[in-house]
PDB file of C-alpha atoms in Angstrom:
ATOM      1  CA  MET A 265      86.681  32.943  -8.615  1.00 86.00           C
ATOM      2  CA  TYR A 266      89.868  30.877  -8.448  1.00 95.00           C
ATOM      3  CA  THR A 267      92.941  32.328 -10.147  1.00 98.00           C
ATOM      4  CA  ALA A 268      95.774  29.902 -10.866  1.00 98.00           C
ATOM      5  CA  SER A 269      99.308  30.589  -9.690  1.00 98.00           C
ATOM      6  CA  ASP A 270     101.424  32.306 -12.315  1.00 97.00           C
ATOM      7  CA  LYS A 271     104.305  30.039 -11.258  1.00 98.00           C
ATOM      8  CA  ARG A 272     102.455  26.778 -11.894  1.00 98.00           C
ATOM      9  CA  TYR A 273     104.741  25.598 -14.698  1.00 98.00           C
ATOM     10  CA  GLU A 274     108.075  26.411 -13.061  1.00 96.00           C
ATOM     11  CA  LYS A 275     108.797  23.153 -11.214  1.00 93.00           C
ATOM     12  CA  MET A 276     106.755  20.357 -12.797  1.00 98.00           C
ATOM     13  CA  LEU A 277     108.406  17.889 -15.155  1.00 98.00           C
ATOM     14  CA  TYR A 278     106.419  17.100 -18.326  1.00 98.00           C
ATOM     15  CA  ASN A 279     107.093  13.832 -20.137  1.00 98.00           C
ATOM     16  CA  ARG A 280     106.161  13.002 -23.696  1.00 98.00           C
ATOM     17  CA  CYS A 281     103.519  10.278 -23.816  1.00 98.00           C
ATOM     18  CA  GLY A 282     105.157   7.599 -25.919  1.00 97.00           C
ATOM     19  CA  GLU A 283     105.956   9.051 -29.319  1.00 97.00           C
ATOM     20  CA  SER A 284     102.776  11.156 -29.453  1.00 98.00           C
ATOM     21  CA  GLY A 285     102.695  14.925 -29.364  1.00 98.00           C
ATOM     22  CA  LEU A 286     101.092  14.975 -25.925  1.00 98.00           C
ATOM     23  CA  LYS A 287     103.044  15.616 -22.747  1.00 98.00           C
ATOM     24  CA  LEU A 288     101.799  14.692 -19.286  1.00 98.00           C
ATOM     25  CA  PRO A 289     102.986  15.961 -15.918  1.00 98.00           C
ATOM     26  CA  ALA A 290     105.198  13.442 -14.150  1.00 98.00           C
ATOM     27  CA  VAL A 291     102.651  13.543 -11.334  1.00 98.00           C
ATOM     28  CA  SER A 292      98.936  13.433 -12.210  1.00 98.00           C
ATOM     29  CA  LEU A 293      95.885  13.633  -9.953  1.00 98.00           C
ATOM     30  CA  GLY A 294      93.487  10.692  -9.738  1.00 98.00           C
ATOM     31  CA  LEU A 295      89.920  11.147  -8.528  1.00 98.00           C
ATOM     32  CA  TRP A 296      89.333   7.481  -7.667  1.00 96.00           C
ATOM     33  CA  HIS A 297      88.949   8.285  -3.962  1.00 92.00           C
ATOM     34  CA  ASN A 298      87.732  11.348  -2.064  1.00 94.00           C
ATOM     35  CA  PHE A 299      85.704  12.889  -4.893  1.00 97.00           C
ATOM     36  CA  GLY A 300      82.457  10.967  -4.474  1.00 97.00           C
ATOM     37  CA  ASP A 301      79.268  11.905  -2.671  1.00 95.00           C
ATOM     38  CA  THR A 302      80.831  10.964   0.671  1.00 94.00           C
ATOM     39  CA  GLY A 303      83.600  13.570   0.251  1.00 95.00           C
ATOM     40  CA  ASN A 304      83.725  17.222   1.288  1.00 97.00           C
ATOM     41  CA  PHE A 305      83.217  19.405  -1.769  1.00 98.00           C
ATOM     42  CA  GLU A 306      85.309  22.342  -0.550  1.00 98.00           C
ATOM     43  CA  ASN A 307      88.175  19.936   0.136  1.00 98.00           C
ATOM     44  CA  MET A 308      87.833  18.601  -3.424  1.00 98.00           C
ATOM     45  CA  ARG A 309      88.113  22.152  -4.772  1.00 98.00           C
ATOM     46  CA  GLN A 310      91.215  22.909  -2.752  1.00 98.00           C
ATOM     47  CA  ILE A 311      92.878  19.641  -3.806  1.00 98.00           C
ATOM     48  CA  CYS A 312      92.274  20.506  -7.475  1.00 98.00           C
ATOM     49  CA  PHE A 313      93.484  24.078  -7.052  1.00 98.00           C
ATOM     50  CA  THR A 314      96.635  22.944  -5.249  1.00 98.00           C
ATOM     51  CA  ALA A 315      97.308  20.377  -7.957  1.00 98.00           C
ATOM     52  CA  PHE A 316      97.002  22.885 -10.797  1.00 98.00           C
ATOM     53  CA  ASP A 317      98.998  25.528  -8.905  1.00 98.00           C
ATOM     54  CA  ASN A 318     101.817  22.959  -8.718  1.00 98.00           C
ATOM     55  CA  GLY A 319     101.798  22.113 -12.422  1.00 98.00           C
ATOM     56  CA  ILE A 320      99.497  19.087 -12.359  1.00 98.00           C
ATOM     57  CA  THR A 321      97.494  19.530 -15.537  1.00 98.00           C
ATOM     58  CA  HIS A 322      96.109  15.985 -15.792  1.00 98.00           C
ATOM     59  CA  PHE A 323      92.978  14.951 -13.886  1.00 98.00           C
ATOM     60  CA  ASP A 324      91.959  11.306 -14.201  1.00 98.00           C
ATOM     61  CA  LEU A 325      88.434   9.932 -13.733  1.00 98.00           C
ATOM     62  CA  ALA A 326      86.259   6.960 -14.668  1.00 98.00           C
ATOM     63  CA  ASN A 327      82.537   6.559 -15.095  1.00 98.00           C
ATOM     64  CA  ASN A 328      82.209   4.488 -11.915  1.00 98.00           C
ATOM     65  CA  TYR A 329      84.318   6.592  -9.548  1.00 98.00           C
ATOM     66  CA  GLY A 330      82.377   7.492  -6.444  1.00 96.00           C
ATOM     67  CA  PRO A 331      80.694   6.422  -4.333  1.00 95.00           C
ATOM     68  CA  GLU A 332      78.139   6.469  -5.818  1.00 96.00           C
ATOM     69  CA  PRO A 333      79.158   5.694  -9.419  1.00 97.00           C
ATOM     70  CA  GLY A 334      79.304   8.841 -11.512  1.00 98.00           C
ATOM     71  CA  SER A 335      79.566  11.205  -8.562  1.00 98.00           C
ATOM     72  CA  ALA A 336      83.281  11.949  -9.013  1.00 98.00           C
ATOM     73  CA  GLU A 337      82.600  13.124 -12.569  1.00 98.00           C
ATOM     74  CA  LYS A 338      79.667  15.238 -11.347  1.00 98.00           C
ATOM     75  CA  ASN A 339      81.743  16.870  -8.625  1.00 98.00           C
ATOM     76  CA  PHE A 340      84.708  17.507 -10.886  1.00 98.00           C
ATOM     77  CA  GLY A 341      82.318  18.834 -13.544  1.00 98.00           C
ATOM     78  CA  ARG A 342      81.045  21.360 -11.027  1.00 98.00           C
ATOM     79  CA  ILE A 343      84.602  22.428 -10.181  1.00 98.00           C
ATOM     80  CA  LEU A 344      85.323  22.790 -13.887  1.00 98.00           C
ATOM     81  CA  LYS A 345      82.251  24.932 -14.447  1.00 98.00           C
ATOM     82  CA  GLU A 346      82.622  27.133 -11.387  1.00 98.00           C
ATOM     83  CA  ASP A 347      86.399  27.480 -11.107  1.00 98.00           C
ATOM     84  CA  LEU A 348      88.504  25.944 -13.887  1.00 98.00           C
ATOM     85  CA  SER A 349      86.574  26.651 -17.088  1.00 97.00           C
ATOM     86  CA  GLN A 350      88.925  29.449 -18.142  1.00 97.00           C
ATOM     87  CA  TYR A 351      91.823  26.958 -18.001  1.00 98.00           C
ATOM     88  CA  ARG A 352      90.190  24.155 -20.026  1.00 98.00           C
ATOM     89  CA  ASP A 353      92.822  24.271 -22.769  1.00 98.00           C
ATOM     90  CA  GLU A 354      95.572  23.854 -20.173  1.00 98.00           C
ATOM     91  CA  LEU A 355      93.984  20.698 -18.739  1.00 98.00           C
ATOM     92  CA  ILE A 356      94.143  17.028 -19.676  1.00 98.00           C
ATOM     93  CA  ILE A 357      90.926  15.344 -18.539  1.00 98.00           C
ATOM     94  CA  SER A 358      90.542  11.598 -18.902  1.00 98.00           C
ATOM     95  CA  THR A 359      87.771   9.147 -18.171  1.00 98.00           C
ATOM     96  CA  LYS A 360      87.110   5.439 -18.673  1.00 98.00           C
ATOM     97  CA  ALA A 361      84.447   2.791 -19.174  1.00 98.00           C
ATOM     98  CA  GLY A 362      84.698  -0.940 -18.609  1.00 98.00           C
ATOM     99  CA  TYR A 363      83.446  -1.788 -15.142  1.00 98.00           C
ATOM    100  CA  ASP A 364      79.883  -2.272 -13.927  1.00 97.00           C
ATOM    101  CA  MET A 365      78.028   1.036 -14.227  1.00 97.00           C
ATOM    102  CA  TRP A 366      74.293   0.453 -14.668  1.00 97.00           C
ATOM    103  CA  GLU A 367      71.837  -2.422 -14.540  1.00 96.00           C
ATOM    104  CA  GLY A 368      71.220  -4.780 -17.435  1.00 97.00           C
ATOM    105  CA  PRO A 369      73.449  -6.290 -20.123  1.00 96.00           C
ATOM    106  CA  TYR A 370      74.634  -2.972 -21.614  1.00 97.00           C
ATOM    107  CA  GLY A 371      76.290  -1.362 -18.595  1.00 97.00           C
ATOM    108  CA  ASN A 372      79.538  -3.293 -18.286  1.00 98.00           C
ATOM    109  CA  TRP A 373      82.626  -4.667 -20.091  1.00 98.00           C
ATOM    110  CA  GLY A 374      83.567  -3.634 -23.626  1.00 98.00           C
ATOM    111  CA  SER A 375      80.721  -3.602 -26.129  1.00 98.00           C
ATOM    112  CA  ARG A 376      80.321  -0.753 -28.581  1.00 98.00           C
ATOM    113  CA  LYS A 377      76.887  -0.116 -27.050  1.00 98.00           C
ATOM    114  CA  TYR A 378      78.290   0.308 -23.558  1.00 98.00           C
ATOM    115  CA  LEU A 379      81.430   2.298 -24.335  1.00 98.00           C
ATOM    116  CA  LEU A 380      79.804   4.958 -26.515  1.00 98.00           C
ATOM    117  CA  ALA A 381      76.767   5.334 -24.255  1.00 98.00           C
ATOM    118  CA  SER A 382      79.041   5.622 -21.219  1.00 98.00           C
ATOM    119  CA  LEU A 383      81.152   8.296 -22.871  1.00 98.00           C
ATOM    120  CA  ASP A 384      78.045  10.364 -23.601  1.00 98.00           C
ATOM    121  CA  GLN A 385      76.993  10.026 -19.961  1.00 98.00           C
ATOM    122  CA  SER A 386      80.456  11.007 -18.731  1.00 98.00           C
ATOM    123  CA  LEU A 387      80.530  14.112 -20.906  1.00 98.00           C
ATOM    124  CA  LYS A 388      77.149  15.154 -19.567  1.00 98.00           C
ATOM    125  CA  ARG A 389      78.264  14.733 -15.951  1.00 98.00           C
ATOM    126  CA  LEU A 390      81.500  16.609 -16.637  1.00 98.00           C
ATOM    127  CA  GLY A 391      79.795  19.348 -18.639  1.00 98.00           C
ATOM    128  CA  LEU A 392      82.289  18.913 -21.481  1.00 98.00           C
ATOM    129  CA  GLU A 393      82.104  18.512 -25.237  1.00 98.00           C
ATOM    130  CA  TYR A 394      85.124  16.191 -25.251  1.00 98.00           C
ATOM    131  CA  VAL A 395      87.639  14.484 -22.989  1.00 98.00           C
ATOM    132  CA  ASP A 396      91.326  14.476 -23.789  1.00 99.00           C
ATOM    133  CA  ILE A 397      91.769  10.719 -23.183  1.00 99.00           C
ATOM    134  CA  PHE A 398      89.085   8.007 -23.199  1.00 99.00           C
ATOM    135  CA  TYR A 399      90.122   4.599 -21.889  1.00 99.00           C
ATOM    136  CA  HIS A 400      88.734   1.122 -22.080  1.00 98.00           C
ATOM    137  CA  HIS A 401      89.016   0.265 -18.404  1.00 98.00           C
ATOM    138  CA  ARG A 402      89.675  -3.501 -18.529  1.00 98.00           C
ATOM    139  CA  MET A 403      90.045  -6.397 -20.929  1.00 98.00           C
ATOM    140  CA  ASP A 404      86.775  -8.071 -21.956  1.00 98.00           C
ATOM    141  CA  PRO A 405      87.153 -11.845 -22.464  1.00 97.00           C
ATOM    142  CA  GLU A 406      83.897 -12.137 -24.453  1.00 98.00           C
ATOM    143  CA  THR A 407      83.575  -9.073 -26.684  1.00 98.00           C
ATOM    144  CA  PRO A 408      85.719  -9.208 -29.852  1.00 98.00           C
ATOM    145  CA  LEU A 409      88.703  -6.906 -29.499  1.00 98.00           C
ATOM    146  CA  GLU A 410      87.845  -5.491 -32.932  1.00 98.00           C
ATOM    147  CA  GLU A 411      84.510  -4.223 -31.592  1.00 98.00           C
ATOM    148  CA  THR A 412      85.991  -2.594 -28.495  1.00 98.00           C
ATOM    149  CA  MET A 413      88.807  -0.920 -30.415  1.00 98.00           C
ATOM    150  CA  GLY A 414      86.319   0.178 -33.074  1.00 98.00           C
ATOM    151  CA  ALA A 415      84.268   1.909 -30.385  1.00 98.00           C
ATOM    152  CA  LEU A 416      87.364   3.768 -29.164  1.00 99.00           C
ATOM    153  CA  ALA A 417      88.121   4.860 -32.718  1.00 98.00           C
ATOM    154  CA  GLN A 418      84.532   6.046 -33.109  1.00 98.00           C
ATOM    155  CA  ALA A 419      84.858   8.143 -29.956  1.00 98.00           C
ATOM    156  CA  VAL A 420      87.743  10.018 -31.572  1.00 98.00           C
ATOM    157  CA  ARG A 421      86.052  10.338 -34.975  1.00 98.00           C
ATOM    158  CA  SER A 422      82.980  11.824 -33.306  1.00 98.00           C
ATOM    159  CA  GLY A 423      85.098  14.514 -31.649  1.00 98.00           C
ATOM    160  CA  LYS A 424      84.244  13.300 -28.143  1.00 98.00           C
ATOM    161  CA  ALA A 425      87.807  12.214 -27.326  1.00 99.00           C
ATOM    162  CA  LEU A 426      91.170  13.465 -28.580  1.00 98.00           C
ATOM    163  CA  TYR A 427      93.185  10.348 -27.688  1.00 98.00           C
ATOM    164  CA  VAL A 428      92.419   6.852 -26.448  1.00 98.00           C
ATOM    165  CA  GLY A 429      94.029   4.588 -23.894  1.00 98.00           C
ATOM    166  CA  LEU A 430      93.836   1.090 -22.472  1.00 98.00           C
ATOM    167  CA  SER A 431      93.706   0.242 -18.778  1.00 98.00           C
ATOM    168  CA  ASN A 432      94.448  -3.053 -17.012  1.00 98.00           C
ATOM    169  CA  TYR A 433      95.576  -4.785 -20.222  1.00 98.00           C
ATOM    170  CA  ASP A 434      98.445  -7.260 -20.464  1.00 98.00           C
ATOM    171  CA  GLY A 435     101.303  -7.251 -22.983  1.00 98.00           C
ATOM    172  CA  PRO A 436      99.913  -9.672 -25.603  1.00 98.00           C
ATOM    173  CA  THR A 437      96.459  -8.050 -25.646  1.00 98.00           C
ATOM    174  CA  LEU A 438      98.032  -4.610 -25.805  1.00 98.00           C
ATOM    175  CA  ARG A 439      99.955  -5.660 -28.900  1.00 98.00           C
ATOM    176  CA  ARG A 440      96.826  -6.939 -30.682  1.00 98.00           C
ATOM    177  CA  ALA A 441      94.873  -3.841 -29.705  1.00 98.00           C
ATOM    178  CA  GLU A 442      97.633  -1.562 -30.961  1.00 98.00           C
ATOM    179  CA  GLU A 443      97.574  -3.259 -34.376  1.00 98.00           C
ATOM    180  CA  LEU A 444      93.825  -2.736 -34.659  1.00 98.00           C
ATOM    181  CA  LEU A 445      93.932   0.882 -33.540  1.00 98.00           C
ATOM    182  CA  ASP A 446      96.830   1.604 -35.877  1.00 98.00           C
ATOM    183  CA  GLU A 447      94.847   0.221 -38.813  1.00 98.00           C
ATOM    184  CA  MET A 448      91.994   2.579 -37.895  1.00 98.00           C
ATOM    185  CA  HIS A 449      94.422   5.525 -37.582  1.00 98.00           C
ATOM    186  CA  CYS A 450      93.219   6.013 -34.018  1.00 98.00           C
ATOM    187  CA  PRO A 451      95.517   8.033 -31.716  1.00 98.00           C
ATOM    188  CA  PHE A 452      96.179   5.412 -29.043  1.00 98.00           C
ATOM    189  CA  ILE A 453      98.898   6.805 -26.813  1.00 98.00           C
ATOM    190  CA  ILE A 454      98.727   5.473 -23.252  1.00 98.00           C
ATOM    191  CA  ASN A 455      98.234   2.517 -20.914  1.00 98.00           C
ATOM    192  CA  GLN A 456      97.006   2.862 -17.334  1.00 98.00           C
ATOM    193  CA  ASN A 457      98.032   0.074 -14.980  1.00 98.00           C
ATOM    194  CA  ARG A 458      98.704  -0.597 -11.321  1.00 98.00           C
ATOM    195  CA  TYR A 459     102.436  -0.391 -10.599  1.00 98.00           C
ATOM    196  CA  SER A 460     104.449   0.092  -7.447  1.00 98.00           C
ATOM    197  CA  ILE A 461     107.397  -1.263  -5.517  1.00 98.00           C
ATOM    198  CA  PHE A 462     104.938  -3.797  -4.084  1.00 97.00           C
ATOM    199  CA  ASP A 463     103.079  -4.624  -7.319  1.00 97.00           C
ATOM    200  CA  ARG A 464     105.156  -5.706 -10.330  1.00 98.00           C
ATOM    201  CA  THR A 465     102.321  -7.134 -12.436  1.00 98.00           C
ATOM    202  CA  ILE A 466     103.165  -5.096 -15.550  1.00 98.00           C
ATOM    203  CA  GLU A 467     106.728  -6.413 -15.433  1.00 98.00           C
ATOM    204  CA  GLU A 468     105.444  -9.984 -15.216  1.00 98.00           C
ATOM    205  CA  ASN A 469     102.655  -9.864 -17.846  1.00 98.00           C
ATOM    206  CA  GLY A 470     104.673  -8.113 -20.539  1.00 98.00           C
ATOM    207  CA  LEU A 471     102.800  -4.813 -20.456  1.00 98.00           C
ATOM    208  CA  LYS A 472     105.757  -2.628 -19.500  1.00 98.00           C
ATOM    209  CA  ASP A 473     108.153  -4.086 -22.070  1.00 98.00           C
ATOM    210  CA  THR A 474     105.520  -4.113 -24.819  1.00 98.00           C
ATOM    211  CA  ALA A 475     104.517  -0.502 -24.182  1.00 98.00           C
ATOM    212  CA  ALA A 476     108.149   0.558 -24.366  1.00 98.00           C
ATOM    213  CA  GLU A 477     108.657  -1.415 -27.588  1.00 98.00           C
ATOM    214  CA  LEU A 478     105.541   0.090 -29.197  1.00 98.00           C
ATOM    215  CA  LYS A 479     106.451   3.550 -27.917  1.00 98.00           C
ATOM    216  CA  LYS A 480     103.253   3.985 -25.939  1.00 98.00           C
ATOM    217  CA  GLY A 481     103.049   5.825 -22.655  1.00 98.00           C
ATOM    218  CA  ILE A 482     102.255   4.320 -19.263  1.00 98.00           C
ATOM    219  CA  ILE A 483     100.553   6.032 -16.369  1.00 98.00           C
ATOM    220  CA  ALA A 484     100.793   4.119 -13.102  1.00 98.00           C
ATOM    221  CA  PHE A 485      97.925   4.041 -10.633  1.00 98.00           C
ATOM    222  CA  SER A 486      98.297   3.038  -6.973  1.00 97.00           C
ATOM    223  CA  PRO A 487     102.050   3.858  -7.036  1.00 98.00           C
ATOM    224  CA  LEU A 488     101.851   4.205  -3.249  1.00 96.00           C
ATOM    225  CA  ALA A 489     100.038   0.858  -2.877  1.00 94.00           C
ATOM    226  CA  GLN A 490      96.886   2.488  -1.507  1.00 89.00           C
ATOM    227  CA  GLY A 491      98.943   4.389   1.065  1.00 90.00           C
ATOM    228  CA  LEU A 492     101.076   1.496   2.318  1.00 93.00           C
ATOM    229  CA  LEU A 493     104.160   3.100   0.759  1.00 96.00           C
ATOM    230  CA  THR A 494     103.861   6.183   2.957  1.00 94.00           C
ATOM    231  CA  ASN A 495     104.588   6.959   6.583  1.00 91.00           C
ATOM    232  CA  ARG A 496     100.911   6.429   7.460  1.00 87.00           C
ATOM    233  CA  TYR A 497     101.334   2.851   8.621  1.00 85.00           C
ATOM    234  CA  LEU A 498     104.811   2.843  10.122  1.00 86.00           C
ATOM    235  CA  ASN A 499     103.359   2.521  13.614  1.00 80.00           C
ATOM    236  CA  GLY A 500     100.184   0.592  12.879  1.00 71.00           C
ATOM    237  CA  ILE A 501      96.781   1.571  11.478  1.00 69.00           C
ATOM    238  CA  PRO A 502      95.643   5.163  12.209  1.00 64.00           C
ATOM    239  CA  GLU A 503      91.961   5.697  12.968  1.00 61.00           C
ATOM    240  CA  ASP A 504      91.541   8.091  10.031  1.00 58.00           C
ATOM    241  CA  SER A 505      93.374   5.837   7.537  1.00 60.00           C
ATOM    242  CA  ARG A 506      91.831   4.400   4.368  1.00 58.00           C
ATOM    243  CA  ILE A 507      91.790   0.934   5.944  1.00 57.00           C
ATOM    244  CA  ARG A 508      89.566   2.262   8.749  1.00 54.00           C
ATOM    245  CA  THR A 509      87.379   4.669   6.776  1.00 53.00           C
ATOM    246  CA  ASP A 510      87.018   2.974   3.368  1.00 57.00           C
ATOM    247  CA  GLY A 511      87.756  -0.735   3.338  1.00 59.00           C
ATOM    248  CA  ARG A 512      86.626  -1.328  -0.240  1.00 56.00           C
ATOM    249  CA  PHE A 513      90.106  -1.601  -1.744  1.00 56.00           C
ATOM    250  CA  LEU A 514      92.651  -1.684   1.076  1.00 61.00           C
ATOM    251  CA  LYS A 515      91.919  -4.318   3.692  1.00 64.00           C
ATOM    252  CA  LYS A 516      93.274  -4.605   7.210  1.00 69.00           C
ATOM    253  CA  GLU A 517      94.613  -8.055   6.289  1.00 76.00           C
ATOM    254  CA  ALA A 518      97.023  -6.419   3.792  1.00 76.00           C
ATOM    255  CA  LEU A 519      99.095  -4.960   6.625  1.00 83.00           C
ATOM    256  CA  THR A 520     100.777  -8.116   7.894  1.00 88.00           C
ATOM    257  CA  GLN A 521     103.760  -7.988  10.222  1.00 88.00           C
ATOM    258  CA  GLU A 522     105.984  -8.976   7.297  1.00 92.00           C
ATOM    259  CA  ARG A 523     104.592  -6.159   5.160  1.00 92.00           C
ATOM    260  CA  LEU A 524     104.946  -3.697   8.022  1.00 92.00           C
ATOM    261  CA  GLN A 525     108.617  -4.606   8.396  1.00 93.00           C
ATOM    262  CA  GLN A 526     109.139  -4.145   4.655  1.00 95.00           C
ATOM    263  CA  ILE A 527     107.570  -0.686   4.873  1.00 95.00           C
ATOM    264  CA  ARG A 528     109.876   0.259   7.739  1.00 95.00           C
ATOM    265  CA  ASN A 529     112.950  -1.025   5.890  1.00 97.00           C
ATOM    266  CA  LEU A 530     111.987   0.866   2.741  1.00 97.00           C
ATOM    267  CA  ASN A 531     111.450   3.968   4.847  1.00 97.00           C
ATOM    268  CA  GLY A 532     115.047   3.649   6.001  1.00 97.00           C
ATOM    269  CA  ILE A 533     116.303   3.495   2.412  1.00 98.00           C
ATOM    270  CA  ALA A 534     114.231   6.562   1.552  1.00 98.00           C
ATOM    271  CA  ALA A 535     115.697   8.481   4.481  1.00 97.00           C
ATOM    272  CA  GLY A 536     119.146   7.670   3.174  1.00 97.00           C
ATOM    273  CA  ARG A 537     118.176   9.307  -0.122  1.00 97.00           C
ATOM    274  CA  GLY A 538     116.851  12.392   1.649  1.00 97.00           C
ATOM    275  CA  GLN A 539     113.278  11.491   0.722  1.00 97.00           C
ATOM    276  CA  THR A 540     110.117  10.417   2.451  1.00 97.00           C
ATOM    277  CA  LEU A 541     108.935   6.884   1.717  1.00 97.00           C
ATOM    278  CA  ALA A 542     106.153   8.250  -0.513  1.00 97.00           C
ATOM    279  CA  GLU A 543     108.594  10.393  -2.488  1.00 98.00           C
ATOM    280  CA  MET A 544     110.930   7.450  -3.043  1.00 98.00           C
ATOM    281  CA  ALA A 545     108.058   5.157  -4.053  1.00 98.00           C
ATOM    282  CA  LEU A 546     106.921   7.627  -6.713  1.00 98.00           C
ATOM    283  CA  SER A 547     110.484   8.245  -7.893  1.00 98.00           C
ATOM    284  CA  TRP A 548     111.029   4.485  -8.198  1.00 98.00           C
ATOM    285  CA  VAL A 549     108.079   4.121 -10.586  1.00 98.00           C
ATOM    286  CA  LEU A 550     109.423   6.974 -12.752  1.00 98.00           C
ATOM    287  CA  ARG A 551     113.077   5.936 -12.515  1.00 97.00           C
ATOM    288  CA  ASP A 552     113.711   4.457 -15.978  1.00 96.00           C
ATOM    289  CA  GLY A 553     111.680   6.804 -18.188  1.00 96.00           C
ATOM    290  CA  ILE A 554     109.250   4.105 -19.388  1.00 98.00           C
ATOM    291  CA  VAL A 555     106.429   5.297 -17.122  1.00 98.00           C
ATOM    292  CA  THR A 556     105.198   8.694 -18.289  1.00 98.00           C
ATOM    293  CA  SER A 557     103.338   9.747 -15.152  1.00 98.00           C
ATOM    294  CA  VAL A 558     102.377   8.526 -11.698  1.00 98.00           C
ATOM    295  CA  LEU A 559      98.742   8.875 -10.712  1.00 98.00           C
ATOM    296  CA  VAL A 560      98.321   9.991  -7.109  1.00 98.00           C
ATOM    297  CA  GLY A 561      95.239  10.426  -4.995  1.00 96.00           C
ATOM    298  CA  ALA A 562      94.878  12.875  -2.145  1.00 95.00           C
ATOM    299  CA  SER A 563      92.591  13.344   0.831  1.00 93.00           C
ATOM    300  CA  ARG A 564      93.923  16.827   1.526  1.00 95.00           C
ATOM    301  CA  PRO A 565      95.823  19.495  -0.433  1.00 98.00           C
ATOM    302  CA  GLN A 566      99.136  19.114   1.409  1.00 97.00           C
ATOM    303  CA  GLN A 567      99.441  15.538   0.175  1.00 96.00           C
ATOM    304  CA  VAL A 568      99.545  16.863  -3.386  1.00 97.00           C
ATOM    305  CA  VAL A 569     102.377  19.226  -2.515  1.00 97.00           C
ATOM    306  CA  ASP A 570     104.284  16.424  -0.794  1.00 96.00           C
ATOM    307  CA  ASN A 571     103.905  14.041  -3.735  1.00 97.00           C
ATOM    308  CA  VAL A 572     105.140  16.560  -6.291  1.00 98.00           C
ATOM    309  CA  LYS A 573     108.467  16.666  -4.421  1.00 97.00           C
ATOM    310  CA  ALA A 574     109.208  13.187  -5.796  1.00 97.00           C
ATOM    311  CA  ILE A 575     110.382  14.646  -9.109  1.00 97.00           C
ATOM    312  CA  GLU A 576     113.279  16.376  -7.380  1.00 97.00           C
ATOM    313  CA  ASN A 577     115.224  13.101  -7.153  1.00 97.00           C
ATOM    314  CA  LEU A 578     114.488  10.486  -9.822  1.00 97.00           C
ATOM    315  CA  GLU A 579     117.968   8.950  -9.931  1.00 97.00           C
ATOM    316  CA  PHE A 580     118.770   5.687  -8.154  1.00 98.00           C
ATOM    317  CA  THR A 581     122.147   4.078  -7.692  1.00 97.00           C
ATOM    318  CA  GLU A 582     122.513   0.382  -8.419  1.00 97.00           C
ATOM    319  CA  GLU A 583     123.101  -0.143  -4.713  1.00 98.00           C
ATOM    320  CA  GLU A 584     119.818   1.566  -3.791  1.00 98.00           C
ATOM    321  CA  LEU A 585     117.861  -0.500  -6.296  1.00 98.00           C
ATOM    322  CA  LYS A 586     119.502  -3.642  -4.968  1.00 98.00           C
ATOM    323  CA  LYS A 587     118.571  -2.755  -1.398  1.00 98.00           C
ATOM    324  CA  ILE A 588     114.935  -2.228  -2.381  1.00 98.00           C
ATOM    325  CA  GLU A 589     114.805  -5.652  -4.001  1.00 98.00           C
ATOM    326  CA  GLU A 590     116.416  -7.254  -0.963  1.00 98.00           C
ATOM    327  CA  VAL A 591     113.716  -5.777   1.277  1.00 96.00           C
ATOM    328  CA  LEU A 592     111.102  -7.556  -0.803  1.00 93.00           C
TER     329      LEU A 592
END
């Protein structure tokens, strides 16, 4: 039986999520990759143990994480049951619904039917009575926002979620959703969005500014741009890289000569700060206090340890920030 390190809370930084009572670790673990049926289960266990031993209390899932869809929740549910059950009250476990999950008209998007059925399925796979955060995974252009937000509120009222969040929303839709959730007295506390040195979408669509104005947290996924903002690709594409082994989300075409030169230039800036490129990329996302946590993935335990080091240097000079922008 796994026993957690008694020093697990000594180094991690915990940030308040908006103006809620909940704090999240500055670095959280995402199970988007490497926790599906194609992964090695013992490696999954060791990644989770290493994360918790280093103060990472937040584990992020979605109904469709795999492959195949649902398998990441099943595998993490097994780890919870066999190894982490005694620590349940120290863990923040989140899941989502919003992308295609099962056949027919009720397994996708944002209807009340889909969201509440999906949550029940997720809880069964995880072996839990509740999740700490339940997200709507993406905006639905056809379902009334009132219906989707009402389903999130129902999830909390039923005791199956403690808090709710929104993922892949823009600023204007976030504002309308917040008004609806506030009217229903639903504890909406967090937004999950892609954000990195290479991807500034939340700066451009108003999400980051609106979240800060409304005092809602942000957790950033893909802060390392699917591994591009690491030393993995400084000398080309390794055979065991994500591009080679899982081309679903990171394509070979993404690593152009221009992008490769940007990565090398950013690596030089990071070295000047005494950081690896990955550490600097994570620190950059957390630099201004608006982002509550960065969501990192890992294919092996050591990557978790390396990523946690980012919190040791979150300060940037104006000159460093200027140099990063000039690289881009």
